[in-house]
């Protein structure tokens, strides 16, 4: 690239930059930071909630007490001993 | 953010907004898109101020360029340029500097965001290829190829009399 073009391109980019108008962005920056923080917070909350549900729901499903008595083997229900073992 | 950090950040914004808006305007070619870009970069910087207060400007500029490339406001990435009248095409002798610059400006705004970012970093910020690569988070070879593609496109978009000197 020649020096002429280099200068032309540099001038054009500088002109483009110089067209910007100064503005106080601080109030908008604060508002946007609050919004970003809120979105991040909501994201963390959703992730925590999902993790909790993923752990708790299967636990409750497996360990839920159905109100049935514990399973025991009564002596009267024992299988008879085979004849050849007497 | 405590009161001291808040004050420091407010001072940083007051000091650097004009320069950041200039860069953003060169990237987007549009005042509103530039303000959006700068606001977003500064808001992210505000949230991480404690970690970046050593060199906040570098952090903000990196966000600025990368947000622009990632098409954070894609719908505004190819803005129209309002003009009082449609500019006349450059004369065949290529001596009309005003028209040449208008055409070059339009051609620059037609470039994809990454190529435009490379051009702005090279020609407005005077960054070396290595620095551009660091800011954009890519390899030097990528920067060189992006710059080369950008210049090839500008050659196609800008009329022959302007680009004769580029060959």
PDB file of N, CA, C and O in Angstrom, chain B residues 52-90:
ATOM      1  N   UNK B  52     -10.076  -4.824  37.543  1.00  0.00           N
ATOM      2  CA  UNK B  52      -9.457  -4.218  36.353  1.00  0.00           C
ATOM      3  C   UNK B  52      -8.905  -2.819  36.598  1.00  0.00           C
ATOM      4  O   UNK B  52      -8.437  -2.184  35.660  1.00  0.00           O
ATOM      5  N   UNK B  53      -8.972  -2.346  37.841  1.00  0.00           N
ATOM      6  CA  UNK B  53      -8.621  -0.935  38.045  1.00  0.00           C
ATOM      7  C   UNK B  53      -7.143  -0.629  37.770  1.00  0.00           C
ATOM      8  O   UNK B  53      -6.771   0.535  37.686  1.00  0.00           O
ATOM      9  N   UNK B  54      -6.316  -1.661  37.579  1.00  0.00           N
ATOM     10  CA  UNK B  54      -4.927  -1.438  37.183  1.00  0.00           C
ATOM     11  C   UNK B  54      -4.863  -0.806  35.790  1.00  0.00           C
ATOM     12  O   UNK B  54      -4.120   0.123  35.556  1.00  0.00           O
ATOM     13  N   UNK B  55      -5.649  -1.366  34.870  1.00  0.00           N
ATOM     14  CA  UNK B  55      -5.649  -0.854  33.491  1.00  0.00           C
ATOM     15  C   UNK B  55      -7.050  -0.983  32.881  1.00  0.00           C
ATOM     16  O   UNK B  55      -7.292  -1.814  32.006  1.00  0.00           O
ATOM     17  N   UNK B  56      -7.960  -0.153  33.358  1.00  0.00           N
ATOM     18  CA  UNK B  56      -9.356  -0.306  32.907  1.00  0.00           C
ATOM     19  C   UNK B  56      -9.550   0.005  31.425  1.00  0.00           C
ATOM     20  O   UNK B  56     -10.383  -0.598  30.760  1.00  0.00           O
ATOM     21  N   UNK B  57      -8.752   0.943  30.912  1.00  0.00           N
ATOM     22  CA  UNK B  57      -8.932   1.346  29.512  1.00  0.00           C
ATOM     23  C   UNK B  57      -8.731   0.157  28.559  1.00  0.00           C
ATOM     24  O   UNK B  57      -9.495  -0.037  27.624  1.00  0.00           O
ATOM     25  N   UNK B  58      -7.692  -0.620  28.820  1.00  0.00           N
ATOM     26  CA  UNK B  58      -7.417  -1.777  27.960  1.00  0.00           C
ATOM     27  C   UNK B  58      -8.578  -2.761  28.000  1.00  0.00           C
ATOM     28  O   UNK B  58      -8.999  -3.294  26.966  1.00  0.00           O
ATOM     29  N   UNK B  59      -9.110  -2.978  29.203  1.00  0.00           N
ATOM     30  CA  UNK B  59     -10.238  -3.904  29.365  1.00  0.00           C
ATOM     31  C   UNK B  59     -11.455  -3.401  28.588  1.00  0.00           C
ATOM     32  O   UNK B  59     -12.093  -4.162  27.842  1.00  0.00           O
ATOM     33  N   UNK B  60     -11.753  -2.103  28.754  1.00  0.00           N
ATOM     34  CA  UNK B  60     -12.942  -1.539  28.092  1.00  0.00           C
ATOM     35  C   UNK B  60     -12.789  -1.595  26.566  1.00  0.00           C
ATOM     36  O   UNK B  60     -13.718  -1.969  25.850  1.00  0.00           O
ATOM     37  N   UNK B  61     -11.595  -1.265  26.098  1.00  0.00           N
ATOM     38  CA  UNK B  61     -11.383  -1.291  24.642  1.00  0.00           C
ATOM     39  C   UNK B  61     -11.511  -2.706  24.089  1.00  0.00           C
ATOM     40  O   UNK B  61     -12.051  -2.916  23.008  1.00  0.00           O
ATOM     41  N   UNK B  62     -11.002  -3.669  24.839  1.00  0.00           N
ATOM     42  CA  UNK B  62     -11.096  -5.064  24.393  1.00  0.00           C
ATOM     43  C   UNK B  62     -12.564  -5.483  24.287  1.00  0.00           C
ATOM     44  O   UNK B  62     -12.973  -6.087  23.298  1.00  0.00           O
ATOM     45  N   UNK B  63     -13.357  -5.085  25.278  1.00  0.00           N
ATOM     46  CA  UNK B  63     -14.790  -5.411  25.229  1.00  0.00           C
ATOM     47  C   UNK B  63     -15.448  -4.714  24.039  1.00  0.00           C
ATOM     48  O   UNK B  63     -16.255  -5.301  23.321  1.00  0.00           O
ATOM     49  N   UNK B  64     -15.067  -3.466  23.854  1.00  0.00           N
ATOM     50  CA  UNK B  64     -15.638  -2.658  22.768  1.00  0.00           C
ATOM     51  C   UNK B  64     -15.446  -3.356  21.414  1.00  0.00           C
ATOM     52  O   UNK B  64     -16.395  -3.562  20.663  1.00  0.00           O
ATOM     53  N   UNK B  65     -14.208  -3.733  21.151  1.00  0.00           N
ATOM     54  CA  UNK B  65     -13.903  -4.363  19.864  1.00  0.00           C
ATOM     55  C   UNK B  65     -14.569  -5.737  19.757  1.00  0.00           C
ATOM     56  O   UNK B  65     -15.139  -6.085  18.727  1.00  0.00           O
ATOM     57  N   UNK B  66     -14.507  -6.502  20.833  1.00  0.00           N
ATOM     58  CA  UNK B  66     -15.043  -7.865  20.758  1.00  0.00           C
ATOM     59  C   UNK B  66     -16.569  -7.881  20.699  1.00  0.00           C
ATOM     60  O   UNK B  66     -17.146  -8.710  20.007  1.00  0.00           O
ATOM     61  N   UNK B  67     -17.214  -6.958  21.414  1.00  0.00           N
ATOM     62  CA  UNK B  67     -18.676  -6.860  21.320  1.00  0.00           C
ATOM     63  C   UNK B  67     -19.087  -6.455  19.907  1.00  0.00           C
ATOM     64  O   UNK B  67     -20.078  -6.939  19.375  1.00  0.00           O
ATOM     65  N   UNK B  68     -18.313  -5.562  19.350  1.00  0.00           N
ATOM     66  CA  UNK B  68     -18.613  -5.126  17.976  1.00  0.00           C
ATOM     67  C   UNK B  68     -18.510  -6.311  17.018  1.00  0.00           C
ATOM     68  O   UNK B  68     -19.384  -6.514  16.176  1.00  0.00           O
ATOM     69  N   UNK B  69     -17.471  -7.100  17.184  1.00  0.00           N
ATOM     70  CA  UNK B  69     -17.262  -8.241  16.288  1.00  0.00           C
ATOM     71  C   UNK B  69     -18.324  -9.308  16.502  1.00  0.00           C
ATOM     72  O   UNK B  69     -18.856  -9.876  15.546  1.00  0.00           O
ATOM     73  N   UNK B  70     -18.665  -9.554  17.755  1.00  0.00           N
ATOM     74  CA  UNK B  70     -19.624 -10.629  18.002  1.00  0.00           C
ATOM     75  C   UNK B  70     -21.045 -10.214  17.614  1.00  0.00           C
ATOM     76  O   UNK B  70     -21.991 -10.966  17.821  1.00  0.00           O
ATOM     77  N   UNK B  71     -21.167  -9.033  17.086  1.00  0.00           N
ATOM     78  CA  UNK B  71     -22.466  -8.616  16.558  1.00  0.00           C
ATOM     79  C   UNK B  71     -23.491  -8.409  17.641  1.00  0.00           C
ATOM     80  O   UNK B  71     -24.649  -8.775  17.513  1.00  0.00           O
ATOM     81  N   UNK B  72     -22.995  -7.779  18.721  1.00  0.00           N
ATOM     82  CA  UNK B  72     -23.850  -7.565  19.874  1.00  0.00           C
ATOM     83  C   UNK B  72     -25.087  -6.753  19.483  1.00  0.00           C
ATOM     84  O   UNK B  72     -26.169  -6.959  20.002  1.00  0.00           O
ATOM     85  N   UNK B  73     -24.928  -5.834  18.594  1.00  0.00           N
ATOM     86  CA  UNK B  73     -26.078  -5.111  18.046  1.00  0.00           C
ATOM     87  C   UNK B  73     -26.063  -5.298  16.537  1.00  0.00           C
ATOM     88  O   UNK B  73     -25.829  -4.388  15.774  1.00  0.00           O
ATOM     89  N   UNK B  74     -26.300  -6.542  16.149  1.00  0.00           N
ATOM     90  CA  UNK B  74     -26.171  -6.909  14.741  1.00  0.00           C
ATOM     91  C   UNK B  74     -27.083  -6.079  13.834  1.00  0.00           C
ATOM     92  O   UNK B  74     -26.720  -5.691  12.744  1.00  0.00           O
ATOM     93  N   UNK B  75     -28.257  -5.798  14.339  1.00  0.00           N
ATOM     94  CA  UNK B  75     -29.194  -5.086  13.463  1.00  0.00           C
ATOM     95  C   UNK B  75     -28.703  -3.691  13.123  1.00  0.00           C
ATOM     96  O   UNK B  75     -29.166  -3.063  12.191  1.00  0.00           O
ATOM     97  N   UNK B  76     -27.758  -3.196  13.944  1.00  0.00           N
ATOM     98  CA  UNK B  76     -27.248  -1.854  13.652  1.00  0.00           C
ATOM     99  C   UNK B  76     -25.856  -1.892  13.045  1.00  0.00           C
ATOM    100  O   UNK B  76     -25.201  -0.884  12.932  1.00  0.00           O
ATOM    101  N   UNK B  77     -25.386  -3.091  12.713  1.00  0.00           N
ATOM    102  CA  UNK B  77     -23.990  -3.188  12.294  1.00  0.00           C
ATOM    103  C   UNK B  77     -23.741  -2.627  10.887  1.00  0.00           C
ATOM    104  O   UNK B  77     -22.619  -2.361  10.525  1.00  0.00           O
ATOM    105  N   UNK B  78     -24.803  -2.473  10.118  1.00  0.00           N
ATOM    106  CA  UNK B  78     -24.622  -1.865   8.789  1.00  0.00           C
ATOM    107  C   UNK B  78     -25.552  -0.667   8.651  1.00  0.00           C
ATOM    108  O   UNK B  78     -26.555  -0.726   7.949  1.00  0.00           O
ATOM    109  N   UNK B  79     -25.253   0.386   9.378  1.00  0.00           N
ATOM    110  CA  UNK B  79     -26.165   1.517   9.396  1.00  0.00           C
ATOM    111  C   UNK B  79     -26.136   2.296   8.083  1.00  0.00           C
ATOM    112  O   UNK B  79     -25.140   2.271   7.358  1.00  0.00           O
ATOM    113  N   UNK B  80     -27.242   2.970   7.844  1.00  0.00           N
ATOM    114  CA  UNK B  80     -27.252   3.881   6.711  1.00  0.00           C
ATOM    115  C   UNK B  80     -26.656   5.193   7.181  1.00  0.00           C
ATOM    116  O   UNK B  80     -26.781   5.567   8.345  1.00  0.00           O
ATOM    117  N   UNK B  81     -26.010   5.892   6.279  1.00  0.00           N
ATOM    118  CA  UNK B  81     -25.408   7.166   6.633  1.00  0.00           C
ATOM    119  C   UNK B  81     -26.296   8.290   6.129  1.00  0.00           C
ATOM    120  O   UNK B  81     -26.448   8.451   4.922  1.00  0.00           O
ATOM    121  N   UNK B  82     -26.926   9.040   7.058  1.00  0.00           N
ATOM    122  CA  UNK B  82     -27.796  10.116   6.582  1.00  0.00           C
ATOM    123  C   UNK B  82     -26.983  11.227   5.943  1.00  0.00           C
ATOM    124  O   UNK B  82     -25.975  11.659   6.486  1.00  0.00           O
ATOM    125  N   UNK B  83     -27.418  11.662   4.776  1.00  0.00           N
ATOM    126  CA  UNK B  83     -26.719  12.753   4.078  1.00  0.00           C
ATOM    127  C   UNK B  83     -27.768  13.702   3.516  1.00  0.00           C
ATOM    128  O   UNK B  83     -28.889  13.285   3.203  1.00  0.00           O
ATOM    129  N   UNK B  84     -27.412  14.962   3.423  1.00  0.00           N
ATOM    130  CA  UNK B  84     -28.340  15.960   2.902  1.00  0.00           C
ATOM    131  C   UNK B  84     -28.665  15.667   1.438  1.00  0.00           C
ATOM    132  O   UNK B  84     -29.781  15.855   0.976  1.00  0.00           O
ATOM    133  N   UNK B  85     -27.704  15.220   0.699  1.00  0.00           N
ATOM    134  CA  UNK B  85     -27.922  14.925  -0.724  1.00  0.00           C
ATOM    135  C   UNK B  85     -27.081  13.719  -1.107  1.00  0.00           C
ATOM    136  O   UNK B  85     -26.071  13.433  -0.464  1.00  0.00           O
ATOM    137  N   UNK B  86     -27.546  13.024  -2.127  1.00  0.00           N
ATOM    138  CA  UNK B  86     -26.776  11.852  -2.577  1.00  0.00           C
ATOM    139  C   UNK B  86     -25.468  12.339  -3.171  1.00  0.00           C
ATOM    140  O   UNK B  86     -25.465  13.218  -4.046  1.00  0.00           O
ATOM    141  N   UNK B  87     -24.331  11.845  -2.680  1.00  0.00           N
ATOM    142  CA  UNK B  87     -23.053  12.348  -3.211  1.00  0.00           C
ATOM    143  C   UNK B  87     -22.833  11.927  -4.664  1.00  0.00           C
ATOM    144  O   UNK B  87     -23.225  10.831  -5.057  1.00  0.00           O
ATOM    145  N   UNK B  88     -22.249  12.823  -5.401  1.00  0.00           N
ATOM    146  CA  UNK B  88     -21.900  12.519  -6.798  1.00  0.00           C
ATOM    147  C   UNK B  88     -20.758  11.512  -6.798  1.00  0.00           C
ATOM    148  O   UNK B  88     -19.904  11.561  -5.917  1.00  0.00           O
ATOM    149  N   UNK B  89     -20.730  10.611  -7.780  1.00  0.00           N
ATOM    150  CA  UNK B  89     -19.580   9.722  -7.861  1.00  0.00           C
ATOM    151  C   UNK B  89     -18.309  10.497  -8.180  1.00  0.00           C
ATOM    152  O   UNK B  89     -18.375  11.583  -8.768  1.00  0.00           O
ATOM    153  N   UNK B  90     -17.181   9.948  -7.796  1.00  0.00           N
ATOM    154  CA  UNK B  90     -15.910  10.630  -8.040  1.00  0.00           C
ATOM    155  C   UNK B  90     -15.649  10.766  -9.537  1.00  0.00           C
ATOM    156  O   UNK B  90     -16.058   9.909 -10.319  1.00  0.00           O
TER     157      UNK B  90
END
